[in-house]
Amino acid sequence: MAMEPRRLLVLYASQTGNAMDAAERVGREAELGGCAAVEVVSMDRFDAGCLPKERVVVFVVSTTGQGDPPDSMKVFWRFLLQRNLGNQWLEGLNYAVFGLGDSGYQKYNFAAKKLDRRLVDLGAKPIIEKGLGDDQHPSGYEGALDPWLLSLWRTLNQIYPSILPRMSDILHPEMRTLENSKFQVIYHSADSVQQDSDMSEHPENFVKLIERARLMSPALQCHDEEKPHHLLRMVTNKRLTKEAYDRDVRHFELESLSSVIDFQVGDVLEILPGQNPSVVDAFLRRCNLDPDCCITIQRRATEKESLDPSQNGVVHPIKLRSFVALAMDIASASPRRYFFEVMSFYATAEHEKEKLQHFASPEGRDDLYQYNQKERRTVLEVLEDFPSVQMPFEWLVQLVPPLKKRAFSISSSPLAHPNQVHLTVNIVSWTTPFKRKRHGLCSTWLVALDPQESRGVVIPSWIHRGCLPPPPPSLPLILIGPGTGCAPFRAFIEQRAVQNTKGPTSPVLFFFGCRSQESDFLYEHFWLSHSQNHGVLSKEKGGGFFVAFSRDQPKKIYVQHKIREESARIWRLLNAGAAIYIAGSSTKMPTDVTSAVEDVIVKESGMSKESASRWLRALEKAGRFNTEAWS
Amino acid sequence: MGSAGMENGVLVLTDEIALPISVIRDLQSESVSEDDDVVVITQCGSLGAKLPFGPASFDVVVAVSSSSEFFTERWLEEIGRVLKPRGKILLQTFIEQDKPSSALERKLLMSGFLEVQTFEAKALLPYEKARIVSLEGKKASWTIGSSFPLKKEKIVLPKIQIDDESDLIDEDSLLTEEDLKKPQLPIVGDCELGSTRKACKNCVCGRAEAEAKVEKLGLTAEQINNPQSACGSCGLGDAFRCSGCPYRGLPPFKSGEKVSLPSNFLVADI
């Protein structure tokens, strides 16, 4: 009889961390079932060429809103698409695919669907049918994951009985005991840490502190670039929407404290938000933690591997409080199901223990979703709702969601404003189903920064390429950016205006949309000034500025209506080789706009809708149809 | 070659202090013609991943380093920027004897270079201990469609030149008709009172009546100042309250103690 496999590999591709959580759960259950060798790895850290060597692989992949695979899957996927792999390349591989997606989108779970089919085409054998998790389900993706996992383990156990020797432990979670935490916290003497000095005087120290804290965090997925590129300061903070209007959209101007900022239009600024100090204090008090003790965090060695001290590199101890403030998200992100499971082991009050076990069980899944995910409970709120729970710090370090950077499109051109970065930010606030008022962590922090009062506050930032490639001055542009989607295009237009003073530039058509001219016409004077006096958006220059006010008349008018109105001009520009850029914060807007552009092509060229759609897809492959959509 | 005033050229980039002129001669015999202009930058580490050239200025960039880590993504991006479309990057560096070169190939791929492959080349720098690895990649081309006159009857859509990736299958062909149909949204019941929602053990707060109305019951001043809970669960917090509980959304309280109102919630306000 052939050697039965002992090893289970879980490969995941995660964008926001959900697929990673699901993958870790698959790995945990396999370990619980007694699997001898389980590995959970992100796709961008796995060489696709090694895939044929594996016998059993579980793939967990997310699909982003536009139907795309996560960034971490791109290289792996490209490898799998190669024609020359043949249809026997993965013969001998048993696999299963679980996808995380949102059925509110047309391209529902496309990444998982394509992967599943491609694996079959390459000769691999599915253990069970693909599972599709759906954000629209009452309990999110767990609704599909729970039954799918049970089915997976049962079927796998039939194919290879020896891979999961303790199957019963998976099927009866009540019998479980808590395993060891994966990480340990090492305490150091106080003199091993240099004293925290005033940030504004020693910005280099702050940069180092951030880097050290975040490099140590086990909860952060990847550790590329934990050192901030720049420390910025708020120099202008202006409200763009009318005071009485319920949405607060701000224009922020940020300046660098020391390093020279260099970037291109279309780039994205990532910011690490500051957490409210009193909230951090409340967390430390609740968890009985000493803020001043100095710590480092290390992966705990398992019985099999020996701890190689050189693997971690040189790790500098930092104050516990700094770690919590810079790397642990305690007042914004919601904890995951596993957090509740581990909490149940540390609850001393019977009713709390019961409730936590209920939340962690498949039966309590929907209740957990109502209480936790839909309400957007924070870690601190959950801990305060279960006061008898005393979770050791090493578990908190592993399970508290990491403090994430927030990304914003840059809305200024470096040519027009050297050494500054402008942002157009919607200050996020909402009311939960339980009628609690909640606020976005980063936008609320930024809006409270006053150029005079908050001089000492530094904003740690990184600059990266976005999805919108910067256009050369000779490229004609069709820009569509309703609401805060106008941010990158303000940068494009500023840039082109400067380039126009130095040489000829090609025309720009800009389509903007908002609710009403009175309340939220962002940058009204900016667009109008560039539409007059031979500005880049003016008729004389072959440009155009079109705005749709959706609520200023009984019938709703959106950018897509304006696009259809201007079909002749758009078609003329497309023939001249124009590129189309779409940006905005809506989920449906890019689809609606694409459809409107297809209608324009159909109307002006007489082609069928399918041909127009194909032509636009070819345009996208050629880099002339770019979308940046955020939620 | 000579298009509109731009120099043809090769850029040789290294973080070493010195580069012998024989390197240029070696290159000239292998990948570069004698007429090409060669610009050499040594100690490029001091530039901070920025090159003092405009975009699309070079046909070939030769990057040499004794450390395989030196050319980071930022460097590769910058090299891509100064390369003309279809321009070539030649990267030579040193890696440990048994490490594979695939990590470097991947780095080049991720930075947007196409047709990445290793090839045999003479060592441009003297170094004994490790083995040299030479990689080459091409920058994607960027050609814009041509214009054409509009005909009355039959219109032909303007051609778009795209970089032909014929070595990859078309991923959209992996989807079936079924996949392409608009997905069915799951049937969601009333989210406030789902069928699995359990009332707390001795619930007397009127959950059954609450099924009829979805609105939260308003709180009277008495209920705020002197909160009582007949079922015993209301003061424990949202995790223990049932969906009809008038105190839902408020923090936990002790019986008889005034309930703290939402303005005390730990919302980020500085």
mmCIF file of N, CA, C and O in Angstrom, chain B residues 44-76:
data_model
loop_
_atom_site.group_PDB
_atom_site.id
_atom_site.type_symbol
_atom_site.label_atom_id
_atom_site.label_comp_id
_atom_site.label_asym_id
_atom_site.label_seq_id
_atom_site.Cartn_x
_atom_site.Cartn_y
_atom_site.Cartn_z
ATOM 1 N N CYS B 44 25.717 53.589 -5.699
ATOM 2 C CA CYS B 44 24.352 54.095 -5.908
ATOM 3 C C CYS B 44 23.516 54.007 -4.632
ATOM 4 O O CYS B 44 22.411 54.499 -4.592
ATOM 5 N N GLY B 45 24.060 53.365 -3.589
ATOM 6 C CA GLY B 45 23.324 53.311 -2.323
ATOM 7 C C GLY B 45 23.018 54.691 -1.768
ATOM 8 O O GLY B 45 22.009 54.905 -1.111
ATOM 9 N N SER B 46 23.889 55.662 -2.088
ATOM 10 C CA SER B 46 23.683 56.994 -1.529
ATOM 11 C C SER B 46 22.537 57.746 -2.208
ATOM 12 O O SER B 46 22.141 58.805 -1.771
ATOM 13 N N LEU B 47 21.995 57.169 -3.302
ATOM 14 C CA LEU B 47 20.931 57.892 -4.015
ATOM 15 C C LEU B 47 19.555 57.676 -3.377
ATOM 16 O O LEU B 47 18.619 58.375 -3.696
ATOM 17 N N GLY B 48 19.454 56.702 -2.506
ATOM 18 C CA GLY B 48 18.160 56.449 -1.873
ATOM 19 C C GLY B 48 17.104 55.993 -2.859
ATOM 20 O O GLY B 48 15.982 56.470 -2.874
ATOM 21 N N ALA B 49 17.439 55.072 -3.728
ATOM 22 C CA ALA B 49 16.502 54.489 -4.703
ATOM 23 C C ALA B 49 15.890 55.530 -5.623
ATOM 24 O O ALA B 49 14.742 55.415 -6.019
ATOM 25 N N LYS B 50 16.662 56.577 -5.960
ATOM 26 C CA LYS B 50 16.146 57.547 -6.925
ATOM 27 C C LYS B 50 17.228 57.861 -7.944
ATOM 28 O O LYS B 50 18.364 58.132 -7.592
ATOM 29 N N LEU B 51 16.858 57.828 -9.209
ATOM 30 C CA LEU B 51 17.840 58.082 -10.254
ATOM 31 C C LEU B 51 17.591 59.454 -10.870
ATOM 32 O O LEU B 51 16.453 59.813 -11.153
ATOM 33 N N PRO B 52 18.673 60.190 -11.120
ATOM 34 C CA PRO B 52 18.513 61.555 -11.644
ATOM 35 C C PRO B 52 18.283 61.583 -13.149
ATOM 36 O O PRO B 52 18.960 62.300 -13.880
ATOM 37 N N PHE B 53 17.342 60.779 -13.607
ATOM 38 C CA PHE B 53 17.040 60.781 -15.035
ATOM 39 C C PHE B 53 15.530 60.814 -15.221
ATOM 40 O O PHE B 53 14.773 60.412 -14.342
ATOM 41 N N GLY B 54 15.147 61.276 -16.385
ATOM 42 C CA GLY B 54 13.723 61.307 -16.682
ATOM 43 C C GLY B 54 13.213 59.908 -16.990
ATOM 44 O O GLY B 54 14.000 58.976 -17.140
ATOM 45 N N PRO B 55 11.891 59.745 -17.072
ATOM 46 C CA PRO B 55 11.368 58.427 -17.397
ATOM 47 C C PRO B 55 11.750 58.027 -18.817
ATOM 48 O O PRO B 55 11.917 58.877 -19.684
ATOM 49 N N ALA B 56 11.868 56.714 -19.022
ATOM 50 C CA ALA B 56 12.152 56.154 -20.348
ATOM 51 C C ALA B 56 13.387 56.772 -21.003
ATOM 52 O O ALA B 56 13.344 57.267 -22.123
ATOM 53 N N SER B 57 14.499 56.772 -20.278
ATOM 54 C CA SER B 57 15.724 57.338 -20.856
ATOM 55 C C SER B 57 16.715 56.301 -21.345
ATOM 56 O O SER B 57 17.631 56.635 -22.088
ATOM 57 N N PHE B 58 16.547 55.052 -20.914
ATOM 58 C CA PHE B 58 17.566 54.061 -21.263
ATOM 59 C C PHE B 58 16.968 52.840 -21.910
ATOM 60 O O PHE B 58 15.849 52.445 -21.617
ATOM 61 N N ASP B 59 17.770 52.217 -22.760
ATOM 62 C CA ASP B 59 17.328 50.970 -23.370
ATOM 63 C C ASP B 59 17.665 49.782 -22.493
ATOM 64 O O ASP B 59 16.968 48.782 -22.474
ATOM 65 N N VAL B 60 18.806 49.886 -21.822
ATOM 66 C CA VAL B 60 19.253 48.777 -20.982
ATOM 67 C C VAL B 60 19.747 49.338 -19.654
ATOM 68 O O VAL B 60 20.443 50.354 -19.618
ATOM 69 N N VAL B 61 19.371 48.654 -18.582
ATOM 70 C CA VAL B 61 19.959 49.002 -17.294
ATOM 71 C C VAL B 61 20.642 47.748 -16.766
ATOM 72 O O VAL B 61 20.041 46.682 -16.700
ATOM 73 N N VAL B 62 21.922 47.893 -16.448
ATOM 74 C CA VAL B 62 22.652 46.770 -15.883
ATOM 75 C C VAL B 62 22.830 47.052 -14.398
ATOM 76 O O VAL B 62 23.411 48.065 -14.015
ATOM 77 N N ALA B 63 22.306 46.169 -13.562
ATOM 78 C CA ALA B 63 22.382 46.410 -12.121
ATOM 79 C C ALA B 63 23.250 45.325 -11.515
ATOM 80 O O ALA B 63 22.971 44.140 -11.666
ATOM 81 N N VAL B 64 24.303 45.752 -10.854
ATOM 82 C CA VAL B 64 25.249 44.788 -10.293
ATOM 83 C C VAL B 64 25.433 45.067 -8.811
ATOM 84 O O VAL B 64 25.653 46.206 -8.406
ATOM 85 N N SER B 65 25.352 44.012 -8.016
ATOM 86 C CA SER B 65 25.599 44.227 -6.592
ATOM 87 C C SER B 65 26.186 42.969 -5.995
ATOM 88 O O SER B 65 25.874 41.867 -6.435
ATOM 89 N N SER B 66 26.999 43.129 -4.964
ATOM 90 C CA SER B 66 27.526 41.933 -4.313
ATOM 91 C C SER B 66 26.518 41.369 -3.325
ATOM 92 O O SER B 66 26.689 40.278 -2.820
ATOM 93 N N SER B 67 25.459 42.115 -3.055
ATOM 94 C CA SER B 67 24.448 41.616 -2.126
ATOM 95 C C SER B 67 23.134 41.411 -2.867
ATOM 96 O O SER B 67 22.666 42.295 -3.573
ATOM 97 N N SER B 68 22.534 40.216 -2.700
ATOM 98 C CA SER B 68 21.281 39.947 -3.433
ATOM 99 C C SER B 68 20.120 40.764 -2.881
ATOM 100 O O SER B 68 19.087 40.854 -3.489
ATOM 101 N N GLU B 69 20.316 41.362 -1.709
ATOM 102 C CA GLU B 69 19.212 42.131 -1.115
ATOM 103 C C GLU B 69 19.244 43.588 -1.517
ATOM 104 O O GLU B 69 18.320 44.329 -1.238
ATOM 105 N N PHE B 70 20.335 44.022 -2.139
ATOM 106 C CA PHE B 70 20.473 45.458 -2.328
ATOM 107 C C PHE B 70 19.361 46.069 -3.192
ATOM 108 O O PHE B 70 18.800 47.103 -2.880
ATOM 109 N N PHE B 71 19.081 45.366 -4.322
ATOM 110 C CA PHE B 71 18.074 45.966 -5.220
ATOM 111 C C PHE B 71 16.685 45.632 -4.725
ATOM 112 O O PHE B 71 16.110 44.606 -5.043
ATOM 113 N N THR B 72 16.110 46.524 -3.929
ATOM 114 C CA THR B 72 14.784 46.326 -3.360
ATOM 115 C C THR B 72 13.702 46.643 -4.395
ATOM 116 O O THR B 72 14.022 47.109 -5.491
ATOM 117 N N GLU B 73 12.445 46.408 -3.978
ATOM 118 C CA GLU B 73 11.325 46.723 -4.879
ATOM 119 C C GLU B 73 11.378 48.173 -5.318
ATOM 120 O O GLU B 73 11.078 48.512 -6.454
ATOM 121 N N ARG B 74 11.759 49.065 -4.421
ATOM 122 C CA ARG B 74 11.794 50.484 -4.771
ATOM 123 C C ARG B 74 12.833 50.741 -5.838
ATOM 124 O O ARG B 74 12.633 51.506 -6.774
ATOM 125 N N TRP B 75 13.993 50.106 -5.712
ATOM 126 C CA TRP B 75 15.024 50.250 -6.727
ATOM 127 C C TRP B 75 14.517 49.722 -8.066
ATOM 128 O O TRP B 75 14.710 50.347 -9.112
ATOM 129 N N LEU B 76 13.885 48.557 -8.033
ATOM 130 C CA LEU B 76 13.435 47.952 -9.295
ATOM 131 C C LEU B 76 12.372 48.817 -9.952
ATOM 132 O O LEU B 76 12.336 48.971 -11.165
#
